[in-house]
Amino acid sequence: MIIVLKINISQEQKEHVIQLLEEHGLKAVVSHGVERTIVGVIGSEENVLKAKPHVEALEGVESVVRILKPFKLVSREFKKEDTVVDVRGVKIGARRVVAIAGPCSVENKKMMFEIADEVKKGGATILRGGAYKPRTSPYAFQGLGRHGLEILAEARERTGMPVCTEIMDTRDIEAFEEFADILQVGARNVQNFNLLKEVGKSKKPVLLKRGMMTTITEYLMAAEYILSNGNPNVILCERGIRTFEDMTRNTLDLSAIPLIKSLSHLPIISDPSHGTGKRDLIPPMAKASVACGADGLILEVHNCPEKALSDGAQSLYPSMFVKLMEELKPVAHAVGREI
Ligand code: PEP
Ligand code: MN
């Protein structure tokens, strides 16, 4: 349920609304839009239905609308304007399409610094790199752990770029609070509800990747977990889903981008690296992503992909990244954006 407040509502009347909701065991999330202030109501269906007639009778309330979709706080009904997530001054969801780039895994300081310098030159504004890696095989490189986070923080000092890195375990939250700028929740953890609740309590922006088998409703419900725990700064990411097709690593579901934009106010970026698994498919799919409205791209780049400890086959050479960023300019302009 959402409550639309009258423009001239007094502070006292507003407090009455919130108090009444709390008396019914409900939580209020206030959103100050450009035109109006809206209160999102969260709680059980039963309590919402009980509270509704009482809320409608309160002074200062213009209307009460039930949201029939299961996702509430992430929905366009709750917030009409696009959410812009600010990551240390880099805005995701605004006119400029943001490029997040870097290696799949942080392997050592030298390679991290080299790649960071290259992607910065090419126009990336956020650096990526995994320190804790979700690998299919327990025998594969698992990431440098905390040391990887420290290297990322040094790369941020060196380049000025904020860093985006994946968190897999609630027990690591303190280290991520200290070193990371964006907490990435990977495809495999999209429905790890304890992790979603934990990053929901954080003040850091969260990059929530779509799972390889999540429907759009399930995906938006995962984002709802984060918002309902108090963190409004969620960036969505289409990274490909599993289909019958086995020539690509995943099937990049580009139609999800405009569809999610119509359903939600949250920014959404595209990951053609994991979406295709093949280096040569990344430039065309990156362009298609920008053309269909993606607010950003997350791209794997490696200075020596043949020797990469993970995802070498889908890592761009730095020169390919630089070329792609140039080629993306006219595409962005064609859809009223910049890169
Ligand atoms: C990654 O970004 O390196 C990663 C593991 O991505 P995903 O969770 O989309 O597979
Ligand atoms: Mn990867």
Short mmCIF file of C-alpha atoms and ligand atoms in Angstrom, two decimals:
data_model
loop_
_atom_site.label_atom_id
_atom_site.label_comp_id
_atom_site.label_asym_id
_atom_site.label_seq_id
_atom_site.Cartn_x
_atom_site.Cartn_y
_atom_site.Cartn_z
CA MET A 1 0.00 0.00 0.00
CA ILE A 2 1.20 3.52 -0.66
CA ILE A 3 -0.14 6.67 0.94
CA VAL A 4 -0.06 9.88 -1.07
CA LEU A 5 0.20 12.85 1.27
CA LYS A 6 -1.38 16.26 0.62
CA ILE A 7 1.10 18.94 -0.44
CA ASN A 8 0.23 21.11 2.58
CA ILE A 9 0.33 18.33 5.20
CA SER A 10 1.74 19.50 8.56
CA GLN A 11 4.57 17.77 10.37
CA GLU A 12 2.17 16.76 13.14
CA GLN A 13 -0.27 15.18 10.68
CA LYS A 14 2.62 13.31 9.05
CA GLU A 15 3.65 11.92 12.42
CA HIS A 16 0.05 10.79 13.01
CA VAL A 17 0.15 8.78 9.80
CA ILE A 18 3.37 7.05 10.80
CA GLN A 19 2.13 6.44 14.36
CA LEU A 20 -1.09 4.87 13.13
CA LEU A 21 0.86 2.54 10.85
CA GLU A 22 3.14 1.52 13.69
CA GLU A 23 0.12 0.80 15.89
CA HIS A 24 -0.95 -1.67 13.21
CA GLY A 25 2.45 -3.37 13.19
CA LEU A 26 3.45 -1.70 9.93
CA LYS A 27 6.58 0.17 8.85
CA ALA A 28 6.55 3.45 6.93
CA VAL A 29 9.13 4.35 4.28
CA VAL A 30 8.83 7.98 3.23
CA SER A 31 9.82 9.03 -0.28
CA HIS A 32 10.06 12.74 -1.09
CA GLY A 33 9.41 13.02 -4.82
CA VAL A 34 9.57 16.14 -6.97
CA GLU A 35 5.79 16.57 -7.01
CA ARG A 36 4.58 14.76 -3.92
CA THR A 37 5.51 12.87 -0.80
CA ILE A 38 4.61 9.23 -0.65
CA VAL A 39 4.64 6.80 2.25
CA GLY A 40 5.34 3.20 1.37
CA VAL A 41 3.76 0.82 3.84
CA ILE A 42 5.43 -2.47 4.61
CA GLY A 43 4.07 -5.30 6.64
CA SER A 44 1.69 -8.23 6.40
CA GLU A 45 -1.27 -8.12 4.01
CA GLU A 46 -3.62 -8.63 6.94
CA ASN A 47 -2.31 -5.63 8.89
CA VAL A 48 -2.31 -3.47 5.76
CA LEU A 49 -5.98 -4.22 5.12
CA LYS A 50 -6.88 -3.46 8.74
CA ALA A 51 -5.05 -0.13 8.71
CA LYS A 52 -6.30 1.10 5.32
CA PRO A 53 -9.71 2.60 6.31
CA HIS A 54 -8.15 4.34 9.32
CA VAL A 55 -5.37 5.85 7.23
CA GLU A 56 -7.86 7.07 4.65
CA ALA A 57 -9.69 9.00 7.37
CA LEU A 58 -6.57 10.87 8.55
CA GLU A 59 -6.05 14.59 7.95
CA GLY A 60 -3.38 15.34 5.37
CA VAL A 61 -3.83 12.09 3.44
CA GLU A 62 -4.76 12.59 -0.20
CA SER A 63 -5.20 8.99 -1.28
CA VAL A 64 -4.33 5.42 -0.40
CA VAL A 65 -3.43 3.04 -3.19
CA ARG A 66 -2.86 -0.66 -2.87
CA ILE A 67 0.04 -1.99 -4.90
CA LEU A 68 -0.98 -5.33 -6.27
CA LYS A 69 2.48 -6.31 -7.46
CA PRO A 70 4.52 -8.21 -4.86
CA PHE A 71 7.38 -5.69 -5.03
CA LYS A 72 6.53 -2.36 -3.43
CA LEU A 73 9.48 -0.12 -2.56
CA VAL A 74 11.31 -0.90 -5.80
CA SER A 75 8.22 -0.20 -7.90
CA ARG A 76 7.47 2.81 -10.06
CA GLU A 77 4.18 3.19 -8.21
CA PHE A 78 6.12 3.95 -5.05
CA LYS A 79 8.63 6.24 -6.75
CA LYS A 80 8.03 7.73 -10.16
CA GLU A 81 11.41 9.39 -10.67
CA ASP A 82 14.50 7.37 -11.61
CA THR A 83 16.76 6.63 -8.67
CA VAL A 84 20.29 7.90 -9.12
CA VAL A 85 22.85 6.08 -7.00
CA ASP A 86 25.85 8.16 -6.01
CA VAL A 87 29.08 6.22 -5.59
CA ARG A 88 31.67 8.69 -4.25
CA GLY A 89 30.47 11.24 -6.78
CA VAL A 90 29.95 8.84 -9.72
CA LYS A 91 26.25 8.88 -10.50
CA ILE A 92 24.58 5.69 -11.74
CA GLY A 93 21.15 6.21 -13.29
CA ALA A 94 21.78 9.74 -14.57
CA ARG A 95 22.39 10.87 -18.17
CA ARG A 96 25.93 9.54 -18.34
CA VAL A 97 26.24 5.80 -18.93
CA VAL A 98 28.77 4.51 -16.41
CA ALA A 99 31.53 2.02 -17.25
CA ILE A 100 32.66 -0.28 -14.45
CA ALA A 101 35.73 -2.18 -15.63
CA GLY A 102 38.56 -4.34 -14.37
CA PRO A 103 39.60 -7.95 -14.03
CA CYS A 104 37.32 -10.77 -12.94
CA SER A 105 39.61 -11.46 -9.95
CA VAL A 106 42.20 -9.40 -8.14
CA GLU A 107 45.29 -11.58 -8.72
CA ASN A 108 48.10 -9.38 -7.42
CA LYS A 109 48.89 -5.72 -6.93
CA LYS A 110 50.93 -5.26 -10.10
CA MET A 111 48.24 -6.51 -12.49
CA MET A 112 45.53 -4.66 -10.58
CA PHE A 113 47.39 -1.35 -10.87
CA GLU A 114 48.19 -1.89 -14.56
CA ILE A 115 44.62 -2.76 -15.47
CA ALA A 116 43.23 0.04 -13.31
CA ASP A 117 45.43 2.59 -15.12
CA GLU A 118 44.39 1.23 -18.55
CA VAL A 119 40.64 1.22 -17.91
CA LYS A 120 40.80 4.67 -16.38
CA LYS A 121 42.51 5.95 -19.55
CA GLY A 122 39.77 4.32 -21.60
CA GLY A 123 37.01 6.16 -19.70
CA ALA A 124 35.95 3.79 -16.92
CA THR A 125 34.85 5.61 -13.78
CA ILE A 126 34.50 2.63 -11.41
CA LEU A 127 36.96 -0.22 -10.94
CA ARG A 128 35.88 -3.83 -10.54
CA GLY A 129 37.74 -6.87 -9.21
CA GLY A 130 36.72 -9.91 -7.18
CA ALA A 131 38.54 -10.71 -3.95
CA TYR A 132 36.13 -13.46 -2.84
CA LYS A 133 35.26 -15.57 -5.87
CA PRO A 134 32.24 -17.85 -6.25
CA ARG A 135 33.81 -20.70 -8.24
CA THR A 136 32.05 -23.81 -9.50
CA SER A 137 35.04 -25.93 -8.55
CA PRO A 138 36.43 -25.89 -5.02
CA TYR A 139 39.85 -26.50 -6.60
CA ALA A 140 39.75 -23.33 -8.71
CA PHE A 141 41.26 -20.01 -7.58
CA GLN A 142 39.06 -18.72 -4.77
CA GLY A 143 40.36 -15.14 -4.67
CA LEU A 144 42.83 -13.35 -2.41
CA GLY A 145 40.21 -12.62 0.24
CA ARG A 146 40.90 -9.70 2.55
CA HIS A 147 44.28 -9.05 0.91
CA GLY A 148 42.43 -8.58 -2.40
CA LEU A 149 40.22 -5.95 -0.76
CA GLU A 150 43.33 -4.14 0.47
CA ILE A 151 44.80 -4.13 -3.04
CA LEU A 152 41.53 -2.73 -4.41
CA ALA A 153 41.59 0.06 -1.85
CA GLU A 154 45.15 0.89 -2.91
CA ALA A 155 44.06 0.93 -6.56
CA ARG A 156 41.34 3.39 -5.56
CA GLU A 157 43.91 5.62 -3.90
CA ARG A 158 46.06 5.44 -7.00
CA THR A 159 43.38 6.16 -9.59
CA GLY A 160 40.62 7.93 -7.69
CA MET A 161 38.13 5.36 -9.00
CA PRO A 162 35.66 3.86 -6.51
CA VAL A 163 35.77 0.06 -6.32
CA CYS A 164 33.09 -2.57 -6.82
CA THR A 165 33.68 -6.06 -5.43
CA GLU A 166 31.64 -9.13 -4.58
CA ILE A 167 30.59 -10.07 -1.06
CA MET A 168 29.56 -13.70 -0.54
CA ASP A 169 29.31 -14.03 3.21
CA THR A 170 27.59 -11.97 5.89
CA ARG A 171 30.62 -12.55 8.12
CA ASP A 172 32.75 -10.38 5.81
CA ILE A 173 30.55 -7.30 5.98
CA GLU A 174 32.91 -5.31 8.22
CA ALA A 175 35.85 -5.74 5.86
CA PHE A 176 33.67 -4.68 2.91
CA GLU A 177 32.44 -1.64 4.86
CA GLU A 178 36.06 -0.69 5.32
CA PHE A 179 37.44 -1.27 1.81
CA ALA A 180 34.68 -1.44 -0.82
CA ASP A 181 32.55 1.33 -2.37
CA ILE A 182 29.95 -0.93 -4.01
CA LEU A 183 28.93 -4.23 -2.44
CA GLN A 184 28.34 -6.63 -5.31
CA VAL A 185 25.91 -9.48 -4.67
CA GLY A 186 26.57 -12.05 -7.35
CA ALA A 187 24.19 -14.10 -9.47
CA ARG A 188 24.59 -17.13 -7.23
CA ASN A 189 23.59 -15.19 -4.13
CA VAL A 190 20.62 -13.29 -5.52
CA GLN A 191 18.31 -15.24 -3.22
CA ASN A 192 20.66 -15.53 -0.26
CA PHE A 193 18.17 -13.72 1.91
CA ASN A 194 20.42 -13.35 4.94
CA LEU A 195 23.05 -11.69 2.77
CA LEU A 196 20.41 -9.42 1.22
CA LYS A 197 19.22 -8.37 4.69
CA GLU A 198 22.79 -7.67 5.77
CA VAL A 199 23.68 -5.48 2.76
CA GLY A 200 20.27 -3.86 3.27
CA LYS A 201 21.49 -2.59 6.62
CA SER A 202 24.65 -1.14 5.06
CA LYS A 203 25.05 2.46 3.92
CA LYS A 204 27.06 1.36 0.87
CA PRO A 205 25.46 1.05 -2.58
CA VAL A 206 24.70 -2.52 -3.62
CA LEU A 207 25.14 -3.96 -7.11
CA LEU A 208 22.63 -6.80 -7.21
CA LYS A 209 23.13 -9.16 -10.12
CA ARG A 210 20.26 -11.10 -11.60
CA GLY A 211 20.50 -14.81 -10.90
CA MET A 212 20.94 -17.22 -13.75
CA MET A 213 17.50 -18.66 -13.02
CA THR A 214 15.56 -15.80 -11.47
CA THR A 215 12.45 -14.44 -13.10
CA ILE A 216 12.11 -10.67 -13.16
CA THR A 217 9.58 -10.82 -10.31
CA GLU A 218 11.92 -12.92 -8.17
CA TYR A 219 14.76 -10.56 -9.02
CA LEU A 220 12.82 -7.45 -8.02
CA MET A 221 11.73 -9.20 -4.82
CA ALA A 222 15.43 -9.76 -4.02
CA ALA A 223 15.99 -6.00 -4.45
CA GLU A 224 12.93 -5.41 -2.24
CA TYR A 225 14.75 -7.24 0.58
CA ILE A 226 17.56 -4.68 0.42
CA LEU A 227 15.30 -1.62 0.26
CA SER A 228 13.00 -2.88 3.00
CA ASN A 229 16.00 -3.27 5.29
CA GLY A 230 16.80 0.41 4.85
CA ASN A 231 19.23 0.67 1.92
CA PRO A 232 17.71 2.53 -1.07
CA ASN A 233 20.95 2.50 -3.10
CA VAL A 234 20.55 -0.57 -5.24
CA ILE A 235 21.89 -0.94 -8.78
CA LEU A 236 20.41 -3.82 -10.76
CA CYS A 237 22.42 -5.78 -13.32
CA GLU A 238 21.34 -8.05 -16.15
CA ARG A 239 24.12 -10.63 -16.56
CA GLY A 240 22.49 -13.36 -18.60
CA ILE A 241 20.23 -16.24 -17.73
CA ARG A 242 20.42 -19.97 -18.41
CA THR A 243 18.63 -21.15 -21.50
CA PHE A 244 18.92 -24.22 -23.75
CA GLU A 245 21.58 -22.41 -25.78
CA ASP A 246 25.08 -23.66 -25.03
CA MET A 247 27.18 -21.72 -27.51
CA THR A 248 27.24 -18.77 -25.14
CA ARG A 249 27.91 -18.95 -21.40
CA ASN A 250 24.50 -17.41 -20.70
CA THR A 251 21.79 -15.70 -22.73
CA LEU A 252 21.95 -11.95 -22.13
CA ASP A 253 18.30 -11.04 -21.64
CA LEU A 254 18.32 -7.51 -23.01
CA SER A 255 14.54 -7.20 -23.00
CA ALA A 256 14.78 -7.32 -19.20
CA ILE A 257 16.40 -3.87 -19.25
CA PRO A 258 13.51 -1.79 -20.67
CA LEU A 259 11.03 -4.07 -18.91
CA ILE A 260 12.63 -3.53 -15.49
CA LYS A 261 12.89 0.20 -16.22
CA SER A 262 9.13 0.30 -16.70
CA LEU A 263 8.50 -1.60 -13.45
CA SER A 264 11.14 -0.08 -11.20
CA HIS A 265 12.83 3.26 -10.51
CA LEU A 266 16.17 1.57 -9.77
CA PRO A 267 19.08 1.95 -12.20
CA ILE A 268 20.01 -1.13 -14.20
CA ILE A 269 23.32 -1.92 -15.87
CA SER A 270 24.39 -4.72 -18.20
CA ASP A 271 27.16 -7.30 -17.91
CA PRO A 272 27.91 -8.60 -21.41
CA SER A 273 31.06 -10.33 -20.11
CA HIS A 274 29.22 -12.94 -18.02
CA GLY A 275 26.21 -12.59 -20.33
CA THR A 276 28.09 -14.07 -23.28
CA GLY A 277 31.32 -15.58 -21.95
CA LYS A 278 33.01 -14.71 -25.24
CA ARG A 279 35.31 -11.76 -25.79
CA ASP A 280 34.22 -11.06 -29.37
CA LEU A 281 30.54 -10.90 -28.45
CA ILE A 282 31.07 -8.27 -25.80
CA PRO A 283 31.39 -5.12 -27.99
CA PRO A 284 28.15 -5.73 -29.96
CA MET A 285 26.21 -6.70 -26.82
CA ALA A 286 27.59 -3.70 -24.92
CA LYS A 287 26.33 -1.42 -27.71
CA ALA A 288 22.96 -3.14 -27.74
CA SER A 289 22.75 -2.72 -23.95
CA VAL A 290 23.31 1.03 -24.17
CA ALA A 291 20.84 1.26 -27.06
CA CYS A 292 18.09 -0.39 -25.01
CA GLY A 293 18.55 1.88 -22.01
CA ALA A 294 21.19 0.39 -19.72
CA ASP A 295 22.50 2.93 -17.21
CA GLY A 296 25.94 1.38 -17.27
CA LEU A 297 28.13 -1.54 -18.23
CA ILE A 298 30.29 -3.82 -16.14
CA LEU A 299 33.10 -5.22 -18.23
CA GLU A 300 35.92 -7.63 -17.51
CA VAL A 301 39.29 -6.40 -18.76
CA HIS A 302 42.64 -8.16 -18.33
CA ASN A 303 46.14 -7.24 -19.52
CA CYS A 304 46.97 -10.89 -20.13
CA PRO A 305 43.70 -12.85 -20.50
CA GLU A 306 45.53 -16.05 -21.52
CA LYS A 307 46.97 -16.21 -18.00
CA ALA A 308 43.94 -14.91 -16.08
CA LEU A 309 43.06 -16.92 -12.98
CA SER A 310 39.35 -16.65 -13.85
CA ASP A 311 37.22 -15.72 -16.85
CA GLY A 312 40.08 -15.10 -19.30
CA ALA A 313 37.99 -16.05 -22.35
CA GLN A 314 35.53 -13.26 -21.65
CA SER A 315 38.08 -10.62 -20.65
CA LEU A 316 38.69 -7.78 -23.08
CA TYR A 317 42.24 -6.71 -23.89
CA PRO A 318 42.74 -3.13 -22.67
CA SER A 319 42.97 -1.94 -26.30
CA MET A 320 39.57 -3.53 -27.05
CA PHE A 321 38.09 -1.74 -24.06
CA VAL A 322 39.44 1.63 -25.22
CA LYS A 323 38.08 1.05 -28.74
CA LEU A 324 34.70 -0.06 -27.43
CA MET A 325 34.35 3.04 -25.25
CA GLU A 326 34.88 5.21 -28.37
CA GLU A 327 32.37 3.19 -30.36
CA LEU A 328 29.80 3.50 -27.60
CA LYS A 329 29.72 7.30 -27.85
CA PRO A 330 27.46 7.60 -30.92
CA VAL A 331 25.22 4.83 -29.57
CA ALA A 332 24.79 6.71 -26.29
CA HIS A 333 24.08 9.96 -28.17
CA ALA A 334 21.47 8.23 -30.31
CA VAL A 335 19.46 7.44 -27.20
CA GLY A 336 19.94 10.80 -25.51
CA ARG A 337 22.81 9.80 -23.25
CA GLU A 338 26.54 10.26 -22.92
CA ILE A 339 29.37 7.93 -22.06
C1 PEP B 1 31.68 -11.58 -11.45
O1 PEP B 1 31.25 -10.44 -11.62
O2 PEP B 1 32.90 -11.85 -11.52
C2 PEP B 1 30.73 -12.69 -11.23
C3 PEP B 1 31.08 -13.79 -10.58
O3 PEP B 1 29.54 -12.44 -11.79
P1 PEP B 1 28.14 -13.25 -11.70
O4 PEP B 1 27.75 -13.24 -10.25
O5 PEP B 1 27.23 -12.45 -12.56
O6 PEP B 1 28.40 -14.63 -12.23
MN MN B 2 33.99 -13.11 -13.77
#
